[in-house]
Short mmCIF file of C-alpha atoms in Angstrom, two decimals:
data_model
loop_
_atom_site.label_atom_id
_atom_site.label_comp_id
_atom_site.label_asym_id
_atom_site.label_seq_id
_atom_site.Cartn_x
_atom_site.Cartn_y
_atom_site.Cartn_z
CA UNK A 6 73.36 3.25 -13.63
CA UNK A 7 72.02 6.70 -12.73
CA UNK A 8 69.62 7.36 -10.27
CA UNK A 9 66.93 9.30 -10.86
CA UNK A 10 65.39 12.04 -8.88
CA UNK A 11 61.92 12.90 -9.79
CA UNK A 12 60.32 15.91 -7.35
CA UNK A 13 56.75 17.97 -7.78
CA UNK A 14 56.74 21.31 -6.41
CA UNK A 15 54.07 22.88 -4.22
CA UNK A 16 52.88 24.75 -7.26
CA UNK A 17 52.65 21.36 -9.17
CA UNK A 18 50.98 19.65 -6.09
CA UNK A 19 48.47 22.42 -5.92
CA UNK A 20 47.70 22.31 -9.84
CA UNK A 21 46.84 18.31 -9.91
CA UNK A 22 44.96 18.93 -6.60
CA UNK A 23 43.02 21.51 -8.30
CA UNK A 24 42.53 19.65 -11.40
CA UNK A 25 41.17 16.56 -9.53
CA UNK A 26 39.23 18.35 -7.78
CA UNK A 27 37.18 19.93 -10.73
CA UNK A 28 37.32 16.80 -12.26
CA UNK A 29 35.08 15.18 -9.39
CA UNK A 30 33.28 18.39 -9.83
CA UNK A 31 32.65 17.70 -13.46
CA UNK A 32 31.64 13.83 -13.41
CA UNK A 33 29.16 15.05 -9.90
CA UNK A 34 27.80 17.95 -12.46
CA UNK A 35 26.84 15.63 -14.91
CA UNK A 36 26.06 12.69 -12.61
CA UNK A 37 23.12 15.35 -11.35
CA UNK A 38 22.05 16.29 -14.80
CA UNK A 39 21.71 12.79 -15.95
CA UNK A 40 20.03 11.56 -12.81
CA UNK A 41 17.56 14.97 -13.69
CA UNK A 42 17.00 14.57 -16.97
CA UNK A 43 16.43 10.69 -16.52
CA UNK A 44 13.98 11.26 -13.64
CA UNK A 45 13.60 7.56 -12.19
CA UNK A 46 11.62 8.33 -9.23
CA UNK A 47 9.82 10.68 -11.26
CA UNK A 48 10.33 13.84 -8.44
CA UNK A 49 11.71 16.48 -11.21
CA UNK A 50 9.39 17.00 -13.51
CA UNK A 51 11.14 16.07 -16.24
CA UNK A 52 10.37 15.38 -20.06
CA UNK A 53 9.47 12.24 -20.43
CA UNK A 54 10.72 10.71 -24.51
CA UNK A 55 9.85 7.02 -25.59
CA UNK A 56 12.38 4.72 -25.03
CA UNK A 57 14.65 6.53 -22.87
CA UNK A 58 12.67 7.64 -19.61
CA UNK A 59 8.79 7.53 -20.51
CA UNK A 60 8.90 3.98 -18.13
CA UNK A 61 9.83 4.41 -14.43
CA UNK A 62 10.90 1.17 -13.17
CA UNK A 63 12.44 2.42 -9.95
CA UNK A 64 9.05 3.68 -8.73
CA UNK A 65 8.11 -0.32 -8.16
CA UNK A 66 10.78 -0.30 -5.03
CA UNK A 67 11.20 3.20 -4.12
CA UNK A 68 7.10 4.77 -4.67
CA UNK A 69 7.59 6.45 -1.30
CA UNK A 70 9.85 9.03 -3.19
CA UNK A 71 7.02 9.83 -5.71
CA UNK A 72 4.59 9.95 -3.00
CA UNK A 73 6.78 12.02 -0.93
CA UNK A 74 6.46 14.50 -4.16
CA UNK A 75 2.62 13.82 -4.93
CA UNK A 76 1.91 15.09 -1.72
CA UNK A 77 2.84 18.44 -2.29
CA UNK A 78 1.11 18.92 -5.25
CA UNK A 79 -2.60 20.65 -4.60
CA UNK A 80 -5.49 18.27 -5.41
CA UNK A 81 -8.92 18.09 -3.87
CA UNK A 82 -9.21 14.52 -2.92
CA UNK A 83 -6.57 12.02 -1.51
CA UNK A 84 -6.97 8.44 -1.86
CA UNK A 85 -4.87 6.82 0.93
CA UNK A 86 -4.36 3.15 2.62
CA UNK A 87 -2.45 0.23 1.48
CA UNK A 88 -1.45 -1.21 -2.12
CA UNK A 89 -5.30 -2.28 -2.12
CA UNK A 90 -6.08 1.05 -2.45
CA UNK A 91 -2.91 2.00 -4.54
CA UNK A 92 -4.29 -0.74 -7.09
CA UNK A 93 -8.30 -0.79 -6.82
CA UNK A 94 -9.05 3.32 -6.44
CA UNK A 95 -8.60 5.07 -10.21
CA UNK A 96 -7.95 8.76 -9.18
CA UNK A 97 -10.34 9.29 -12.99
CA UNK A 98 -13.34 8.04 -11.56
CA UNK A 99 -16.65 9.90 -12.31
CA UNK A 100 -18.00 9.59 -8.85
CA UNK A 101 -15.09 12.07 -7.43
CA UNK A 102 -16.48 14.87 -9.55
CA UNK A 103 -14.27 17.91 -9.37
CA UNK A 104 -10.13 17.56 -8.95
CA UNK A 105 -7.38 17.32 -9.43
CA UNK A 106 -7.43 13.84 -7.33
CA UNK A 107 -3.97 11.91 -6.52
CA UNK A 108 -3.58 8.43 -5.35
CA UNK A 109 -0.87 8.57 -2.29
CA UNK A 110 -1.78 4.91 -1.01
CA UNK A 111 1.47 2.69 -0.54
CA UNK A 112 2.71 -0.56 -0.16
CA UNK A 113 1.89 -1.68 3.06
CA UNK A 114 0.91 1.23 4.41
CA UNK A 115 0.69 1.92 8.48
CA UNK A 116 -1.65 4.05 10.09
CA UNK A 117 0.74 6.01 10.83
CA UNK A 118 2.36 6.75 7.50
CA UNK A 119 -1.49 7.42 6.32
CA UNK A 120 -1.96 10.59 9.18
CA UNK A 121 1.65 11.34 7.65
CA UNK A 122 0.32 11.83 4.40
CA UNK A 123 -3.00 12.96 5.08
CA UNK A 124 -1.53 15.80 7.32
CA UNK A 125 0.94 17.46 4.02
CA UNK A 126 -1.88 17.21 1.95
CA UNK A 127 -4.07 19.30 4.20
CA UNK A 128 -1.88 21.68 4.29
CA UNK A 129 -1.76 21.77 0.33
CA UNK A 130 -5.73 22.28 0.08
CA UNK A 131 -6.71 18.73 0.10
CA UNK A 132 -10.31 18.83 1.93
CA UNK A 133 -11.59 15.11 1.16
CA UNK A 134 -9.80 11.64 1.81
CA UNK A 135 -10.99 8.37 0.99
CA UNK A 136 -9.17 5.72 3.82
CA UNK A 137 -9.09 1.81 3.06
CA UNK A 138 -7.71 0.95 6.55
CA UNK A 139 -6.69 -2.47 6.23
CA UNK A 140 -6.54 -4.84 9.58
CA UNK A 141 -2.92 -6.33 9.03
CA UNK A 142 -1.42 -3.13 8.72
CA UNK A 143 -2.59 -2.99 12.96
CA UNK A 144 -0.30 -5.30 13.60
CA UNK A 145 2.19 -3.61 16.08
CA UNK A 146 4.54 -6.55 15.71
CA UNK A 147 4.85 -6.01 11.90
CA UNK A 148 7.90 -3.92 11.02
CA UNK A 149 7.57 -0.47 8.87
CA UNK A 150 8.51 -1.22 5.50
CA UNK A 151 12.53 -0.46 4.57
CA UNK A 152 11.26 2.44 2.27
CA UNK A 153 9.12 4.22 5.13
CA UNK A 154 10.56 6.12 8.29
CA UNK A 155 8.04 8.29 10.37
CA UNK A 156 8.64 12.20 9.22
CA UNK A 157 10.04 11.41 5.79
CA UNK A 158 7.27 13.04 4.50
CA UNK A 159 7.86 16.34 6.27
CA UNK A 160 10.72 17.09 3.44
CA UNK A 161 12.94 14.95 0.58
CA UNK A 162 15.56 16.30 -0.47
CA UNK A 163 15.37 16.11 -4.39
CA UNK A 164 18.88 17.14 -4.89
CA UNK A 165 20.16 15.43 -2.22
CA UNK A 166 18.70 12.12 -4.35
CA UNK A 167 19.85 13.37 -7.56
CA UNK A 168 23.37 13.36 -6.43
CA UNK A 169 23.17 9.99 -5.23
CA UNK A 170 25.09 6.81 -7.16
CA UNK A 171 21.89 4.67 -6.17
CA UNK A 172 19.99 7.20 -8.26
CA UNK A 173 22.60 6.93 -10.91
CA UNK A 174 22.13 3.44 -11.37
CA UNK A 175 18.42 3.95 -11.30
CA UNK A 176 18.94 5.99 -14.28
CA UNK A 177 20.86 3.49 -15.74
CA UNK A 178 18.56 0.44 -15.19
CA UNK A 179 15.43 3.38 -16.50
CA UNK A 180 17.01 3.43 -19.80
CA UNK A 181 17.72 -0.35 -20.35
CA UNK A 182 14.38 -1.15 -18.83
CA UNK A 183 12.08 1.10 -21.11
CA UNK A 184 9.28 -2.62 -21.93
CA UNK A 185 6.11 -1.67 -20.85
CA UNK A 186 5.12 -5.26 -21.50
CA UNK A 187 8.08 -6.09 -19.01
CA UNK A 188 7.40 -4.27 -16.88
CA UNK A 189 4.16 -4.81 -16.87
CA UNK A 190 4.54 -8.05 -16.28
CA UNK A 191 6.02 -7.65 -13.00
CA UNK A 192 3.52 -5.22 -11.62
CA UNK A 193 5.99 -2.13 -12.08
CA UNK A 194 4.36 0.37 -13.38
CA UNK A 195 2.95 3.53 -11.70
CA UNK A 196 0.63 6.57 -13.19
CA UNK A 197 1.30 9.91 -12.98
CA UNK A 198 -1.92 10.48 -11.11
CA UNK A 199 -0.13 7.42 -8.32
CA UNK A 200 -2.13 4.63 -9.30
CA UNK A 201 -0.09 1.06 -9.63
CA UNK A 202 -1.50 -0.04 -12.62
CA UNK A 203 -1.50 -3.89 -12.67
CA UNK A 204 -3.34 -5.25 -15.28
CA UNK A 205 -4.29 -8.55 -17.71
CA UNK A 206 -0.43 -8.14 -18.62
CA UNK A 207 0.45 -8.67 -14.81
CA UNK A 208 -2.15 -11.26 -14.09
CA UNK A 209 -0.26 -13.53 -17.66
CA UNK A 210 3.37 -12.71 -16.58
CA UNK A 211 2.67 -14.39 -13.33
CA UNK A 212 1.33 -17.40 -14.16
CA UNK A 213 -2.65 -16.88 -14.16
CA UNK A 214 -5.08 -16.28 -11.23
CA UNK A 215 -4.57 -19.22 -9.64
CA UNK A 216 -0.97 -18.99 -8.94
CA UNK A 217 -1.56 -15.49 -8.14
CA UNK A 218 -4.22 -16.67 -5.07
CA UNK A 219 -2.44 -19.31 -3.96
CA UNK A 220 0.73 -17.35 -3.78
CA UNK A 221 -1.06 -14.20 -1.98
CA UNK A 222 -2.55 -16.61 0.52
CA UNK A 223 0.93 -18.33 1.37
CA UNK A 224 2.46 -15.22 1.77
CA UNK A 225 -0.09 -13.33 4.43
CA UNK A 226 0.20 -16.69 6.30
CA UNK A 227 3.99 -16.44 6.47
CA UNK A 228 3.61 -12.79 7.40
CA UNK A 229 0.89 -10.54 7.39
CA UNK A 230 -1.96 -13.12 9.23
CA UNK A 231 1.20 -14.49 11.62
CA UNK A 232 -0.03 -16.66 14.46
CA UNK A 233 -2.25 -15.34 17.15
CA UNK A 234 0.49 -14.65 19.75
CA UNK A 235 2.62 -12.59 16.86
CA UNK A 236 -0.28 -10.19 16.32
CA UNK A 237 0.00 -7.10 18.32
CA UNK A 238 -3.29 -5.17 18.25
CA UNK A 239 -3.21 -2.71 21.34
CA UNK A 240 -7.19 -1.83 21.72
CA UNK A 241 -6.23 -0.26 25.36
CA UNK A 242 -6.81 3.36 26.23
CA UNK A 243 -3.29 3.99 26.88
CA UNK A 244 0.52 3.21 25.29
CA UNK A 245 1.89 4.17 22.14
CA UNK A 246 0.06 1.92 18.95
CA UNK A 247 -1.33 1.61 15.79
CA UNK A 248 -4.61 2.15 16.81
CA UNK A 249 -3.77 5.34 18.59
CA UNK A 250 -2.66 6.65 14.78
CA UNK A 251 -6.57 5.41 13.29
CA UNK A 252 -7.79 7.69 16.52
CA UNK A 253 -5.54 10.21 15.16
CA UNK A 254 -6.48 10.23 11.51
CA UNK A 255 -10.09 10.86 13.06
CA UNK A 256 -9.49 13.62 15.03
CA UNK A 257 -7.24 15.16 12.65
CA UNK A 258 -10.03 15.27 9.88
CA UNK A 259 -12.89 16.69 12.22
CA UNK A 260 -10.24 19.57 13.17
CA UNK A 261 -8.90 20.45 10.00
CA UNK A 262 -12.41 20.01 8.50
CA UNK A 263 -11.57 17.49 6.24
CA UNK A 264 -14.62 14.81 4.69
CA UNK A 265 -12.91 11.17 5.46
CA UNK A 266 -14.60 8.20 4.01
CA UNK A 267 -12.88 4.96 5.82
CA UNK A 268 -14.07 1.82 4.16
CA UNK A 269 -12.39 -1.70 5.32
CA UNK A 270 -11.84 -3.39 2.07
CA UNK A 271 -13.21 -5.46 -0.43
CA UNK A 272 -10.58 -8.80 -0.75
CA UNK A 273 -12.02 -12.11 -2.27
CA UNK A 274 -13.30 -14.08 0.12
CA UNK A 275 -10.55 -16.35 -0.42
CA UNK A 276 -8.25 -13.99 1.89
CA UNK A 277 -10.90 -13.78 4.64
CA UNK A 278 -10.79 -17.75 4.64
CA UNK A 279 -6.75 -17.70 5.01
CA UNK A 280 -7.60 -15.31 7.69
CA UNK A 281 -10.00 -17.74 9.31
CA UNK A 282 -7.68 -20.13 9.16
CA UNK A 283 -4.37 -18.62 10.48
CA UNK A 284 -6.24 -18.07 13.60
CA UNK A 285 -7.23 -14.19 13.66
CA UNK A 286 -10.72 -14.10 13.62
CA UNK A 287 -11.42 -13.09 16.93
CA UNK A 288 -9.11 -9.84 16.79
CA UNK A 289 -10.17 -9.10 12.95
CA UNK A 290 -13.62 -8.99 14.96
CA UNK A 291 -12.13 -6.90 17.98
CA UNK A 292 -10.34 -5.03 15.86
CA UNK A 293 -13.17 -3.71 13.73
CA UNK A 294 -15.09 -3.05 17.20
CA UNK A 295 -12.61 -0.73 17.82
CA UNK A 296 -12.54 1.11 15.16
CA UNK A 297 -16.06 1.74 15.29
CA UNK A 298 -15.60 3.14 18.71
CA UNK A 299 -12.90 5.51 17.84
CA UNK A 300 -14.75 6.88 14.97
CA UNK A 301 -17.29 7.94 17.96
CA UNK A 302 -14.85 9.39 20.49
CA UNK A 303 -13.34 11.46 17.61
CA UNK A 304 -16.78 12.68 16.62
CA UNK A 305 -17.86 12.89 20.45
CA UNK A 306 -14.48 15.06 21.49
CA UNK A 307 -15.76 17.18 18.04
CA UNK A 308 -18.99 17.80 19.05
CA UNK A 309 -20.11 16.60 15.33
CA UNK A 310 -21.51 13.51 13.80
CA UNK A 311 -18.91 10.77 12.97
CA UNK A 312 -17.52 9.74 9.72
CA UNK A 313 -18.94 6.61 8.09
CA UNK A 314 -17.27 3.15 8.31
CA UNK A 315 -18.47 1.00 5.29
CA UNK A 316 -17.22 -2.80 5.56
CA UNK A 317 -16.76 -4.22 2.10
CA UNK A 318 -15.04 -7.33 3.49
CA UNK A 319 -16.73 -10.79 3.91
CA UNK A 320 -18.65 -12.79 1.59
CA UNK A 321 -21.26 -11.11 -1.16
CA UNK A 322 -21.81 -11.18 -4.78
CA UNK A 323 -18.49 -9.53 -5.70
CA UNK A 324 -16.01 -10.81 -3.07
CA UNK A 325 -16.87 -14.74 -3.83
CA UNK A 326 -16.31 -14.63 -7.43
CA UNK A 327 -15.15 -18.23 -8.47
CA UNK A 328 -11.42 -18.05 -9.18
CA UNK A 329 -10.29 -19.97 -12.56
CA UNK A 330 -8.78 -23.44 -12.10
CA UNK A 331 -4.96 -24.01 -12.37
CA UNK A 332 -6.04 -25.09 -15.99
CA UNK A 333 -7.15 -21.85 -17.30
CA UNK A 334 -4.16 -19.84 -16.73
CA UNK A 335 -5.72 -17.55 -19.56
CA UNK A 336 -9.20 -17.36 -17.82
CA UNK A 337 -9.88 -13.57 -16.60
CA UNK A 338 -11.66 -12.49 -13.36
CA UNK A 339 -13.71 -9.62 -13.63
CA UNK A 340 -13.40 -8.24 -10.12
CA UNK A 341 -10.11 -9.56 -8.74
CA UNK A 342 -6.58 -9.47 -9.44
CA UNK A 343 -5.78 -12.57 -6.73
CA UNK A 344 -7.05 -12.71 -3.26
CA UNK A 345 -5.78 -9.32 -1.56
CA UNK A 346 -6.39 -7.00 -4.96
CA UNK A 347 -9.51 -6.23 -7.03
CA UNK A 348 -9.64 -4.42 -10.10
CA UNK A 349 -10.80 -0.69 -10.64
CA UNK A 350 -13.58 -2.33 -11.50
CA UNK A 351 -14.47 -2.96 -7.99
CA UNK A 352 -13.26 0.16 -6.72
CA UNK A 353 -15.39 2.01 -8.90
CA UNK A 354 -18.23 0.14 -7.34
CA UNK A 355 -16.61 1.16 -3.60
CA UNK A 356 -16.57 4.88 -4.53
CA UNK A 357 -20.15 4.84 -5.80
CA UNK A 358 -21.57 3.62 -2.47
CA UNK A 359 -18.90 5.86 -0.54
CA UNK A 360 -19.98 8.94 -2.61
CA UNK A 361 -22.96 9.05 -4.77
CA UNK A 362 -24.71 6.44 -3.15
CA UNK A 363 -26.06 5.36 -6.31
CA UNK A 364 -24.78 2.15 -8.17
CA UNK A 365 -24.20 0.90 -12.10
CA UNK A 366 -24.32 -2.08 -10.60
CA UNK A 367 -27.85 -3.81 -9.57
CA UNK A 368 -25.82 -6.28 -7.15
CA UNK A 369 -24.40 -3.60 -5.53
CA UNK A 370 -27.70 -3.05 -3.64
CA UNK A 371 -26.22 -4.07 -0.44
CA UNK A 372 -22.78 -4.32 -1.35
CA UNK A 373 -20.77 -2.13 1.49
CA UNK A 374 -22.37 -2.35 5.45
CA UNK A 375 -21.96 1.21 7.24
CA UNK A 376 -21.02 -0.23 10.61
CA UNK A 377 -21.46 1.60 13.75
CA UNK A 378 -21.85 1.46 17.39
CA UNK A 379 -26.05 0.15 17.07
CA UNK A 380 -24.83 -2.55 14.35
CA UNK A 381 -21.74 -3.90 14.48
CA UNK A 382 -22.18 -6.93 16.38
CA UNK A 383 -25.14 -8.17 14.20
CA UNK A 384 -22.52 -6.93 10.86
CA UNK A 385 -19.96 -9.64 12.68
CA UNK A 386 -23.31 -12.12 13.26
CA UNK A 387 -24.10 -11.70 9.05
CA UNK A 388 -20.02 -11.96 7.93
CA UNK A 389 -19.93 -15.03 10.40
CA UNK A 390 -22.50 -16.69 8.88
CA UNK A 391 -21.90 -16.02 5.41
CA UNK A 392 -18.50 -17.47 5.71
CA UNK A 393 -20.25 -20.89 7.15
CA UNK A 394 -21.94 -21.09 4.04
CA UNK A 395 -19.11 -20.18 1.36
CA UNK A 396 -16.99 -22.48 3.19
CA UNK A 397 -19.59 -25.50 2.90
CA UNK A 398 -20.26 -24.39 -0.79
CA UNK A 399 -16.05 -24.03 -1.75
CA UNK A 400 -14.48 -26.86 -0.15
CA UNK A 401 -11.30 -27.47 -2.63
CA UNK A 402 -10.37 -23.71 -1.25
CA UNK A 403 -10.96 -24.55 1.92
CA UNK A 404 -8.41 -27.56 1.52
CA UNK A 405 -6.07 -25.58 -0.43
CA UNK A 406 -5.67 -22.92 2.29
CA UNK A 407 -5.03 -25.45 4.29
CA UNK A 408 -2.14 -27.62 2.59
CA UNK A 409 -0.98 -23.73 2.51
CA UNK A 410 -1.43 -23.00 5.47
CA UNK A 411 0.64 -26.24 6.60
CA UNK A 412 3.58 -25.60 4.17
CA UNK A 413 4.32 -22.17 6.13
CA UNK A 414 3.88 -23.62 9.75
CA UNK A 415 7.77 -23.57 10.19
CA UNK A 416 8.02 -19.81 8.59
CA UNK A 417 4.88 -18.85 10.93
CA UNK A 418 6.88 -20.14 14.32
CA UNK A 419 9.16 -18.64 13.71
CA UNK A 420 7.54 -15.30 13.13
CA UNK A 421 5.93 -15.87 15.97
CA UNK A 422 9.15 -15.60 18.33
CA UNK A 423 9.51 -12.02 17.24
CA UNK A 424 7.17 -9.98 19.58
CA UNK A 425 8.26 -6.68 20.38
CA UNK A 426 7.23 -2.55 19.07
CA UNK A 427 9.90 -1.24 16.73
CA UNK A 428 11.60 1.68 17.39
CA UNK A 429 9.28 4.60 16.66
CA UNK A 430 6.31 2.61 15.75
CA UNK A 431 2.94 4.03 16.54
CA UNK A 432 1.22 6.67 17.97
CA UNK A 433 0.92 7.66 21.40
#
């Protein structure tokens, strides 16, 4: 037997090194160009062909990055608040007149992340905003969603993204997911314009509106209507809270000269009852107080009149529209998609009060209460009473909160052992 010697010179080191090396260069090259081309957060620009990238299903988990984008582009109007808004506000409505308009409401939105937003599009041009400030997302106690962090919107880094392998395999997934009935069907669609579209194909592919309202109202009493002692509003003067970033968003419009329209949405009255019963009445109550009182002291410090507060919530013609049985799975509501979401449909109704102040609608009359410092305790008095009555006329919803309500008792104490600000939460 012979031994054999095998050696690689410098020279030969140096040429598989380099070689390698371009190699990675090559596969990163085309990684990028793929991940470009594909587009699935939508934040290139890029051609979009049928069957291969016209559908972005990525933009269901990661619509920040879009956002991010939208932001930048100049428009005339924002829409901005929570996936109520994202959902119920078309961008294509008449009653905004001129645009272009862009829809940069999120999932869950914070305060915070809404003076975020509002701030970069000021500074592309954007002069109007239409606010749905939503009373959960006041909650100081309720963690930032996983795809928000305070600045982000200051700068994303496109490229930074494109050479990323979790974009890579978002361009993978774009071109095996190109359904639109799919992917419809799970709510994971978004326009161009930033409007989550969820439709009649959303409302089927999860099981009717019945499921859909009984599974909304099970899920804000596990976690967005937590027990009283697991709800941090901060209404004091001082500290660093959510409510300090509503004060903000109303002193940033009167000094950049923007024309905010806050409205406090329109969810079935089927929501407000889950509210009622996980035990947050008192501070949905305080909490609109205060917000009627910051809207002065921003106005006050401005030396101009202050914006208008309309309340769509509590119980009128629209937000009391019977919900179909669990036997009529196929039955369609015309205002609601379950008890948190209406349709467009509504939201075209919303923007006509906010902004014409004209209606298409003859039982829109008094639909929408502006609330201020003169009326808001007889606007609680009316809501309070109102709910007496819809809760003696709807008493299987009533019981069905309830049995909800009960199933989640275990998830809800233990939410409520979690009290404590996150790290850079709020505004001071």
């Amino acid at each position: 037997m012979h031994d054999l010697n095998f050696s690689i010179s410098n020279s030969d080191m140096r040429r598989y090194i380099a070689s390698a090396f371009l190699l990675m260069v090559i596969i990163l090259a085309a990684a990028i160009v793929l991940n470009v081309l594909i587009d699935p957060y939508a934040i290139h620009d890029s051609t979009r062909h049928a069957g291969i990238n016209l559908e972005k299903p990525a933009l269901s988990a990661n619509e920040r990055l879009y956002k991010a984008q939208l932001a930048q582009t100049a428009a005339t109007t924002v829409i901005l608040g929570t996936s109520r808004s994202e959902v119920g506000i078309d961008p294509t409505s008449p009653a905004f007149g001129a645009g272009p308009i862009i829809n940069l409401a999120t999932s869950n939105q914070p305060y915070r992340e809404t003076l975020e937003l509002l701030q970069v599009a000021s500074a592309r041009g954007v002069r109007r905003a239409i606010v749905g400030l939503d009373f959960f997302a006041a909650n100081d106690w309720r963690r930032y969603p996983s795809t928000y962090s305070p600045g982000m919107y200051a700068g994303i880094n496109r490229w930074e993204l494109a050479a990323s392998m979790s974009t890579l395999l978002a361009s993978y997934n774009t071109v095996r997911n190109q359904d639109p009935h799919r992917l419809a069907a799970v709510g994971a669609q978004l326009r161009e314009d930033g409007m989550r579209l969820l439709g009649d194909g959303y409302i089927s592919g999860q099981g009717g509106h019945y499921r859909l309202f009984l599974d909304t109202e099970t899920s804000y009493l596990r976690d967005a209507y937590p027990q009283h002692n697991a709800f941090g509003l901060d209404l004091s003067d001082g500290g660093t809270s959510e409510m300090k970033c509503a004060l903000r968003l109303f002193e940033y419009a009167h000094q950049h000269g923007i024309e905010l329209h806050v409205f406090i949405s329109p969810s079935h009255a089927q929501l407000w009852e889950t509210l009622y019963q996980s035990g947050l009445w008192d501070k949905w109550e305080a909490w609109k107080r205060r917000l009627v009182a910051m809207g002065q002291l921003a106005a006050r410090e401005a030396g101009t009149s202050p914006f208008d507060i309309v309340d769509f919530s509590g119980f009128n013609a629209f937000t009391t529209e019977p919900v179909p049985p669990q036997s009529q799975p196929s039955a369609r509501m015309q205002w609601y998609i379950e008890a948190s979401h209406y349709r467009p449909a509504l939201g075209e109704l919303v923007l006509e009060r906010l902004l014409t102040r004209t209606s298409t609608d003859h039982r829109a009359a008094d639909f929408g209460t502006s609330i201020d410092t003169t009326n808001i305790d007889g606007s609680l008095s009316d809501i309070r009473a109102s709910h007496t009555r819809w809760r003696a006329a709807n008493p299987t919803a009533v019981d069905d909160i309830a049995a909800a309500l009960s199933r989640s008792i275990l998830s809800r104490r233990r939410n409520a052992t979690v009290q404590e600000r996150f790290q850079g939460q709020g505004c001071s």
